[in-house]
PDB file of C-alpha atoms in Angstrom:
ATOM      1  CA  UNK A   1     -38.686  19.230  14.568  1.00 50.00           C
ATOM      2  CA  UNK A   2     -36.938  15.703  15.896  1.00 59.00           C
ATOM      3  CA  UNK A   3     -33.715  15.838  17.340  1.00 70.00           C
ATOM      4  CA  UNK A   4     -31.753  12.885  16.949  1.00 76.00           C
ATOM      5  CA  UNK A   5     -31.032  10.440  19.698  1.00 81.00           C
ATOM      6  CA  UNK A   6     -27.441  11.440  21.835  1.00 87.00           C
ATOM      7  CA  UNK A   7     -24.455   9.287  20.656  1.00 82.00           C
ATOM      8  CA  UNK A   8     -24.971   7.198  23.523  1.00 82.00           C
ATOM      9  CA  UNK A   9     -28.204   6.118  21.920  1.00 88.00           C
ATOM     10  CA  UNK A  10     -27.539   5.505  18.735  1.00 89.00           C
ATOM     11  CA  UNK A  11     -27.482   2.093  17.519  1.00 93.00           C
ATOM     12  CA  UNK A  12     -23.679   0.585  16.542  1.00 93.00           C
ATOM     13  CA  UNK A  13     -24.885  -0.421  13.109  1.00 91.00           C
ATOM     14  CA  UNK A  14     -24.550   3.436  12.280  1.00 90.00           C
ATOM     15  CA  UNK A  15     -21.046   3.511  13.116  1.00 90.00           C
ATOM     16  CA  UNK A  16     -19.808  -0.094  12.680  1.00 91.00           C
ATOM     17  CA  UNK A  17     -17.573  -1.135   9.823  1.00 89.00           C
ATOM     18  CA  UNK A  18     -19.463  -4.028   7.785  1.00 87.00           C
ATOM     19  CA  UNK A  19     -16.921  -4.673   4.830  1.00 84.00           C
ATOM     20  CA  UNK A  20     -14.207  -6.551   7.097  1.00 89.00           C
ATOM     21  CA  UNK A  21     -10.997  -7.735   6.180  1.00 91.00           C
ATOM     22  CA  UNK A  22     -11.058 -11.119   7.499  1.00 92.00           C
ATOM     23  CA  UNK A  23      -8.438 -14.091   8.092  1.00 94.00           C
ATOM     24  CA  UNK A  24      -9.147 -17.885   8.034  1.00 93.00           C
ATOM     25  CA  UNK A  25      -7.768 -19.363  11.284  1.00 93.00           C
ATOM     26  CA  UNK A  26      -5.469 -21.985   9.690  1.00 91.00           C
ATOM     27  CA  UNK A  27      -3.524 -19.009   8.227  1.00 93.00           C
ATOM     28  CA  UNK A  28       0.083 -18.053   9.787  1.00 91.00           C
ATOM     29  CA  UNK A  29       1.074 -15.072  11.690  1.00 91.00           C
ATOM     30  CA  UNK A  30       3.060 -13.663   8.963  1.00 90.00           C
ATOM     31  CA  UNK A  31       0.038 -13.746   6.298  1.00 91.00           C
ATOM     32  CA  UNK A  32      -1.669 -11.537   9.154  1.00 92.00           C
ATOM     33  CA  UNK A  33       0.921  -9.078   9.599  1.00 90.00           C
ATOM     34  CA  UNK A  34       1.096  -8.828   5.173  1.00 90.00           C
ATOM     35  CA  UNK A  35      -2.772  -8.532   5.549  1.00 90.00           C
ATOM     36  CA  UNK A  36      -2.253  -5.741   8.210  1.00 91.00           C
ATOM     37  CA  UNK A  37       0.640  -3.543   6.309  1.00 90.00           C
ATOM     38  CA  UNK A  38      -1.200  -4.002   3.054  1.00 89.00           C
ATOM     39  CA  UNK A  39      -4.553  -2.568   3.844  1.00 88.00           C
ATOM     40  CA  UNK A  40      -3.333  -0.036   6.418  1.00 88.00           C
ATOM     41  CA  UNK A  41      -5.532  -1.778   9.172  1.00 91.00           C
ATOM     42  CA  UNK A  42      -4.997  -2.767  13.181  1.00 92.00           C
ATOM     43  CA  UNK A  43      -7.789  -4.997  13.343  1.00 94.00           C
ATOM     44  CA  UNK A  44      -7.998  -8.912  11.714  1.00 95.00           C
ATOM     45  CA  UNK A  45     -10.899 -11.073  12.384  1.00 95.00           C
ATOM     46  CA  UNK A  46     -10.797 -14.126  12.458  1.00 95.00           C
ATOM     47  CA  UNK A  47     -12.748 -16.776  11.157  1.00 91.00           C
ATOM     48  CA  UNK A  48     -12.864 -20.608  10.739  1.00 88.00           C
ATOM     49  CA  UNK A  49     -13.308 -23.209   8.002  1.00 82.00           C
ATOM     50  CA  UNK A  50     -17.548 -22.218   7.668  1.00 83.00           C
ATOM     51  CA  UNK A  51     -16.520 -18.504   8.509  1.00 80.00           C
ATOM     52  CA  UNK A  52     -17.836 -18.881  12.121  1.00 86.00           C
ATOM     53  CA  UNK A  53     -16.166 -15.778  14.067  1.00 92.00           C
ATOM     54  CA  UNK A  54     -13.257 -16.862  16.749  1.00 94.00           C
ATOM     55  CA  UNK A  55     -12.051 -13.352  17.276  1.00 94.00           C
ATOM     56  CA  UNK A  56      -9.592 -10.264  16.381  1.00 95.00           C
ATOM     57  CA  UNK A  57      -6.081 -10.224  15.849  1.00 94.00           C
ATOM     58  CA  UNK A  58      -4.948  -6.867  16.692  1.00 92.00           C
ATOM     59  CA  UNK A  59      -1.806  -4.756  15.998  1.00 91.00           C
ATOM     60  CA  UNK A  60      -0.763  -4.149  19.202  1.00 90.00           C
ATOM     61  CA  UNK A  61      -0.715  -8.075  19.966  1.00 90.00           C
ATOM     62  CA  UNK A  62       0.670  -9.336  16.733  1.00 89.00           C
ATOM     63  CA  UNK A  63       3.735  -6.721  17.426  1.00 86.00           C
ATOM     64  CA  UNK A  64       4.200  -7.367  20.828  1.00 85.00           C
ATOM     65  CA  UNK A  65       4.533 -11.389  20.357  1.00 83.00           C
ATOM     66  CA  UNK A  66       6.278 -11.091  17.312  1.00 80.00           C
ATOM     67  CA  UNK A  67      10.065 -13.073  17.970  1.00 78.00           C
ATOM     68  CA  UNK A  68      12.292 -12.112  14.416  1.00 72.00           C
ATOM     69  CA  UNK A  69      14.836 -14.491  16.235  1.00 74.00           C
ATOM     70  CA  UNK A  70      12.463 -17.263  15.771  1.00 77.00           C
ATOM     71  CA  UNK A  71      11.499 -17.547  12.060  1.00 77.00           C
ATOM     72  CA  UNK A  72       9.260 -20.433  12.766  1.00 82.00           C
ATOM     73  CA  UNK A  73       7.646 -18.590  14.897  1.00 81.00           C
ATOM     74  CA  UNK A  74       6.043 -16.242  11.965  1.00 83.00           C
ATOM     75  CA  UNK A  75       4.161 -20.033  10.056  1.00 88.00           C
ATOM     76  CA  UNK A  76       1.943 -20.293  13.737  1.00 90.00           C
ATOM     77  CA  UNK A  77      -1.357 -19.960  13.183  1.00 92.00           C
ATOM     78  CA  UNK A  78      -3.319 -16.882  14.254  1.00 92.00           C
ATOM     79  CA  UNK A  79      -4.712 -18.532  16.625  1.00 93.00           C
ATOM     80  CA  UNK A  80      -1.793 -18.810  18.436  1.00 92.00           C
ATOM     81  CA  UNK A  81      -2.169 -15.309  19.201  1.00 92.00           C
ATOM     82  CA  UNK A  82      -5.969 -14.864  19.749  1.00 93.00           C
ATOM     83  CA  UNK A  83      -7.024 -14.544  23.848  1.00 87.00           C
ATOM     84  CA  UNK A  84      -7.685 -17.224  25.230  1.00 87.00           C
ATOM     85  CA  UNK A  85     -11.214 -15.403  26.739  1.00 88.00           C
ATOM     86  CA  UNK A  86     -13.959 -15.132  24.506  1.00 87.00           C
ATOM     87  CA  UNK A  87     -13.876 -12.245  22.524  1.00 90.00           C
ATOM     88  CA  UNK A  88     -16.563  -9.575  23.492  1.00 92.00           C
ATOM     89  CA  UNK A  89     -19.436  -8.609  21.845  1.00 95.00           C
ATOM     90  CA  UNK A  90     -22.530  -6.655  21.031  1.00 96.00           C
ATOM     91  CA  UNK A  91     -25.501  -7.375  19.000  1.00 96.00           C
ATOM     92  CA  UNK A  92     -26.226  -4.988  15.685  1.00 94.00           C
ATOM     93  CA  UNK A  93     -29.539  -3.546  18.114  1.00 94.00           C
ATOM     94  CA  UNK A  94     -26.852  -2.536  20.701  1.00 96.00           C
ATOM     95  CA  UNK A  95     -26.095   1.227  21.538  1.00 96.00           C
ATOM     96  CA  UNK A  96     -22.872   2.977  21.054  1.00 94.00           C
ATOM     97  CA  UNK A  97     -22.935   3.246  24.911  1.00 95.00           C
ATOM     98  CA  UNK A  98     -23.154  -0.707  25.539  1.00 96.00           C
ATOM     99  CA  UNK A  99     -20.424  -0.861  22.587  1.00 96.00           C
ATOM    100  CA  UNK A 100     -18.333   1.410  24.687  1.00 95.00           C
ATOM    101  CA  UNK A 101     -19.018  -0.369  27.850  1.00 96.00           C
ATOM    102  CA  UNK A 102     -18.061  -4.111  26.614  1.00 96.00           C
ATOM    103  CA  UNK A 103     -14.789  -2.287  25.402  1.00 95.00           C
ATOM    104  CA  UNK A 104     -13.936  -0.814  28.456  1.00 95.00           C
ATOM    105  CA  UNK A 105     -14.918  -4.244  30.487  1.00 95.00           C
ATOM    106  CA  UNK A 106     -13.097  -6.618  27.973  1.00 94.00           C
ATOM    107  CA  UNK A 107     -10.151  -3.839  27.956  1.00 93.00           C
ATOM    108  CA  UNK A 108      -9.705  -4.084  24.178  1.00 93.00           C
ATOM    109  CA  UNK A 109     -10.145  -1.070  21.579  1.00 94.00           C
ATOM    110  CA  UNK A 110     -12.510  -2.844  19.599  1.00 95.00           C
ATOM    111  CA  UNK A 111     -16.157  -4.882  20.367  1.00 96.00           C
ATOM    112  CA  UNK A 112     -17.280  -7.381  17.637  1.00 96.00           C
ATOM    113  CA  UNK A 113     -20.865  -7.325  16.265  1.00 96.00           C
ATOM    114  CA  UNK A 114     -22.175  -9.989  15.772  1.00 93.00           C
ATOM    115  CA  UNK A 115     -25.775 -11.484  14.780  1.00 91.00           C
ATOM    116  CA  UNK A 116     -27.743 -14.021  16.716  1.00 89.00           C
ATOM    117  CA  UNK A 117     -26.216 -16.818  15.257  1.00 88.00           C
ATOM    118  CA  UNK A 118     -22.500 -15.555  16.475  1.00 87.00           C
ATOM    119  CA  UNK A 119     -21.798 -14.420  12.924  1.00 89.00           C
ATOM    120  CA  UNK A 120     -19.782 -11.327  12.445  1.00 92.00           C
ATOM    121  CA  UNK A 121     -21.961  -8.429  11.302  1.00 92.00           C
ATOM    122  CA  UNK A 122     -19.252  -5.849  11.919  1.00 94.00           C
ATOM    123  CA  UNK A 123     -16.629  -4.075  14.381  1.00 95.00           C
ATOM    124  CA  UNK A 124     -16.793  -0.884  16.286  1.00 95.00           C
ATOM    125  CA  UNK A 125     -13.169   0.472  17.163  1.00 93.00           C
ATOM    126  CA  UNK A 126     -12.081   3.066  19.144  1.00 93.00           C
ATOM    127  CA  UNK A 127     -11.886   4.887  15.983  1.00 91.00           C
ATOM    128  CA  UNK A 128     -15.041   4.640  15.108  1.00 91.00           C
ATOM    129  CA  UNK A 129     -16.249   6.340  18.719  1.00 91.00           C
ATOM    130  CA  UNK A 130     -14.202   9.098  18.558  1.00 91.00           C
ATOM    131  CA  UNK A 131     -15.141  10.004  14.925  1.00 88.00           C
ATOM    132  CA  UNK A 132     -18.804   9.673  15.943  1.00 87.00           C
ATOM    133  CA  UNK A 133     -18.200  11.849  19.117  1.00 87.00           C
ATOM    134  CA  UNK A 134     -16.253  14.774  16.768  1.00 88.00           C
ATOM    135  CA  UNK A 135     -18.910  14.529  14.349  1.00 84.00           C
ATOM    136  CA  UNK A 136     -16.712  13.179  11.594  1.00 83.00           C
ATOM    137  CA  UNK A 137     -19.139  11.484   9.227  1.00 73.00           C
ATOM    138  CA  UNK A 138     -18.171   8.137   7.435  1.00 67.00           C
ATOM    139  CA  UNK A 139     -19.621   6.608   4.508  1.00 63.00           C
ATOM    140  CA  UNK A 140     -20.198   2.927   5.732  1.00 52.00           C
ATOM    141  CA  UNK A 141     -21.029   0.858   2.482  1.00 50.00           C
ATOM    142  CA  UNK A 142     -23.804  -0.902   2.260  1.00 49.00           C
ATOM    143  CA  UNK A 143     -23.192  -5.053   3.088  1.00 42.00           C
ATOM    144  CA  UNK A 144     -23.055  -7.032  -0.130  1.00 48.00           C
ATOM    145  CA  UNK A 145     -24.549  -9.776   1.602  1.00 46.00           C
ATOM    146  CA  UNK A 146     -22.726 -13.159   2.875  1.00 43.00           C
ATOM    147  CA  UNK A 147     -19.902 -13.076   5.288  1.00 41.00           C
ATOM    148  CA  UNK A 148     -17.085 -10.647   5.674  1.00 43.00           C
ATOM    149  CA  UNK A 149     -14.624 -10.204   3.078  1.00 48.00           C
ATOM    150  CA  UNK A 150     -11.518 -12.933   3.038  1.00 45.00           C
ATOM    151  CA  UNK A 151      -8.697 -12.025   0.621  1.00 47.00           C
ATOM    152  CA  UNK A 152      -5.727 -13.940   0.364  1.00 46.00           C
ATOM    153  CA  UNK A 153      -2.378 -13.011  -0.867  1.00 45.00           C
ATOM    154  CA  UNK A 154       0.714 -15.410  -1.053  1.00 44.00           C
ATOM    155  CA  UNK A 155       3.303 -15.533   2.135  1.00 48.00           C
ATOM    156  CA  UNK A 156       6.835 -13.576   1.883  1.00 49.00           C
ATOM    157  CA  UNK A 157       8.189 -16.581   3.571  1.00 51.00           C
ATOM    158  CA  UNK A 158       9.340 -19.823   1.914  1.00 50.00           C
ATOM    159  CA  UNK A 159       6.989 -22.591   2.649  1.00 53.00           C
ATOM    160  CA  UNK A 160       9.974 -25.020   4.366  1.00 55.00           C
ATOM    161  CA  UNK A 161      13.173 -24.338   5.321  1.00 54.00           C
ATOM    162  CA  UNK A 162      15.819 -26.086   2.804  1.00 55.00           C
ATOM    163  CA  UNK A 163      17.045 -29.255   3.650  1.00 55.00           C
ATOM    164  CA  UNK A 164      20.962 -30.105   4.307  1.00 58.00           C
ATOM    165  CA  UNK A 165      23.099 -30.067   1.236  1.00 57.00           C
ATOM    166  CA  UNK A 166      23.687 -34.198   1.091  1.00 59.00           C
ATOM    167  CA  UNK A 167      26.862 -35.076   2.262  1.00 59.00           C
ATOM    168  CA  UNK A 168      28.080 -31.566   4.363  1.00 54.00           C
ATOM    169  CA  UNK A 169      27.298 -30.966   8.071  1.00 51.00           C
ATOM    170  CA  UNK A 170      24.832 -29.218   8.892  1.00 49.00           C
ATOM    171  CA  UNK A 171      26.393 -28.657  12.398  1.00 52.00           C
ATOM    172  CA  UNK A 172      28.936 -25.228  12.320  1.00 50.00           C
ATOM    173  CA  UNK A 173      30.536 -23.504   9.090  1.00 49.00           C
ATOM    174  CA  UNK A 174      32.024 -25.136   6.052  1.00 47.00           C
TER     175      UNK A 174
END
């Protein structure tokens, strides 16, 4: 009888999530925080124009720098709010424990996998660790192939703010 490898050993691919809600980099702050609410998620990747990986957007950063006073503010691009460090990373032949490791040392929740090209292949999250370590099995689909999932849905925000009614100050109350 074989005994499987500790958790420690095990490579991240068994415990990575592969189908990824993803963002395009050009999109605003408030399309990330619909994304977010929508699918019930606290971690964004995002990618550029050819779906190269830049990094993750996570909750705890999106709330944190979000200004309501500031309207504006919500049509920056994402990333505006990205580090300005590159994110960190493990390859897909990495173990759990060098996932863990490169989350501790880039003092982030999540590590990105991605391939030898830079490409996202997936995301371990804190999550993900303590579900492994309690035993809780996931069903991780199978990859479809191609990059990580983008979806788009339209903004709650009006694209421009309307102009001055011609002829009336637009400087204190009627």
């Amino acid at each position: 009888m074989t005994s499987s490898p500790s958790l420690e050993q095990r490579a991240v691919t068994e415990l990575m999530s592969r189908d990824l809600l993803t963002i395009a980099a050009d999109e605003s702050v408030i399309m990330a925080w619909e994304l977010m609410c929508r699918a019930e998620i606290h971690h964004l990747p995002v990618t550029d124009v050819e779906g190269g990986f830049l990094g993750v957007l996570d909750a705890q950063t999106l709330t944190s720098s979000w200004n309501a006073a500031v309207p504006r503010e919500a049509r920056r691009p994402v990333t505006a709010l990205l580090p300005s460090r590159p994110p960190a990373t493990v390859r897909p032949s990495a173990t759990v424990a060098e996932a863990a490791l490169a989350m501790l040392e880039s003092d982030r929740d999540y590590v990105a996998v991605t391939d030898e090209n830079g490409a996202l292949a997936g995301l371990v999250t804190a999550r993900d660790l303590v579900c492994a370590l309690a035993g809780v099995h996931r069903e991780i689909p199978a990859r479809s192939g191609g990059m990580p999932s983008l979806y788009r849905i339209e903004p709650v925000l009006p694209p421009a703010t309307p102009a001055p009614h011609p002829g009336r100050s637009s400087i204190g109350p009627d």
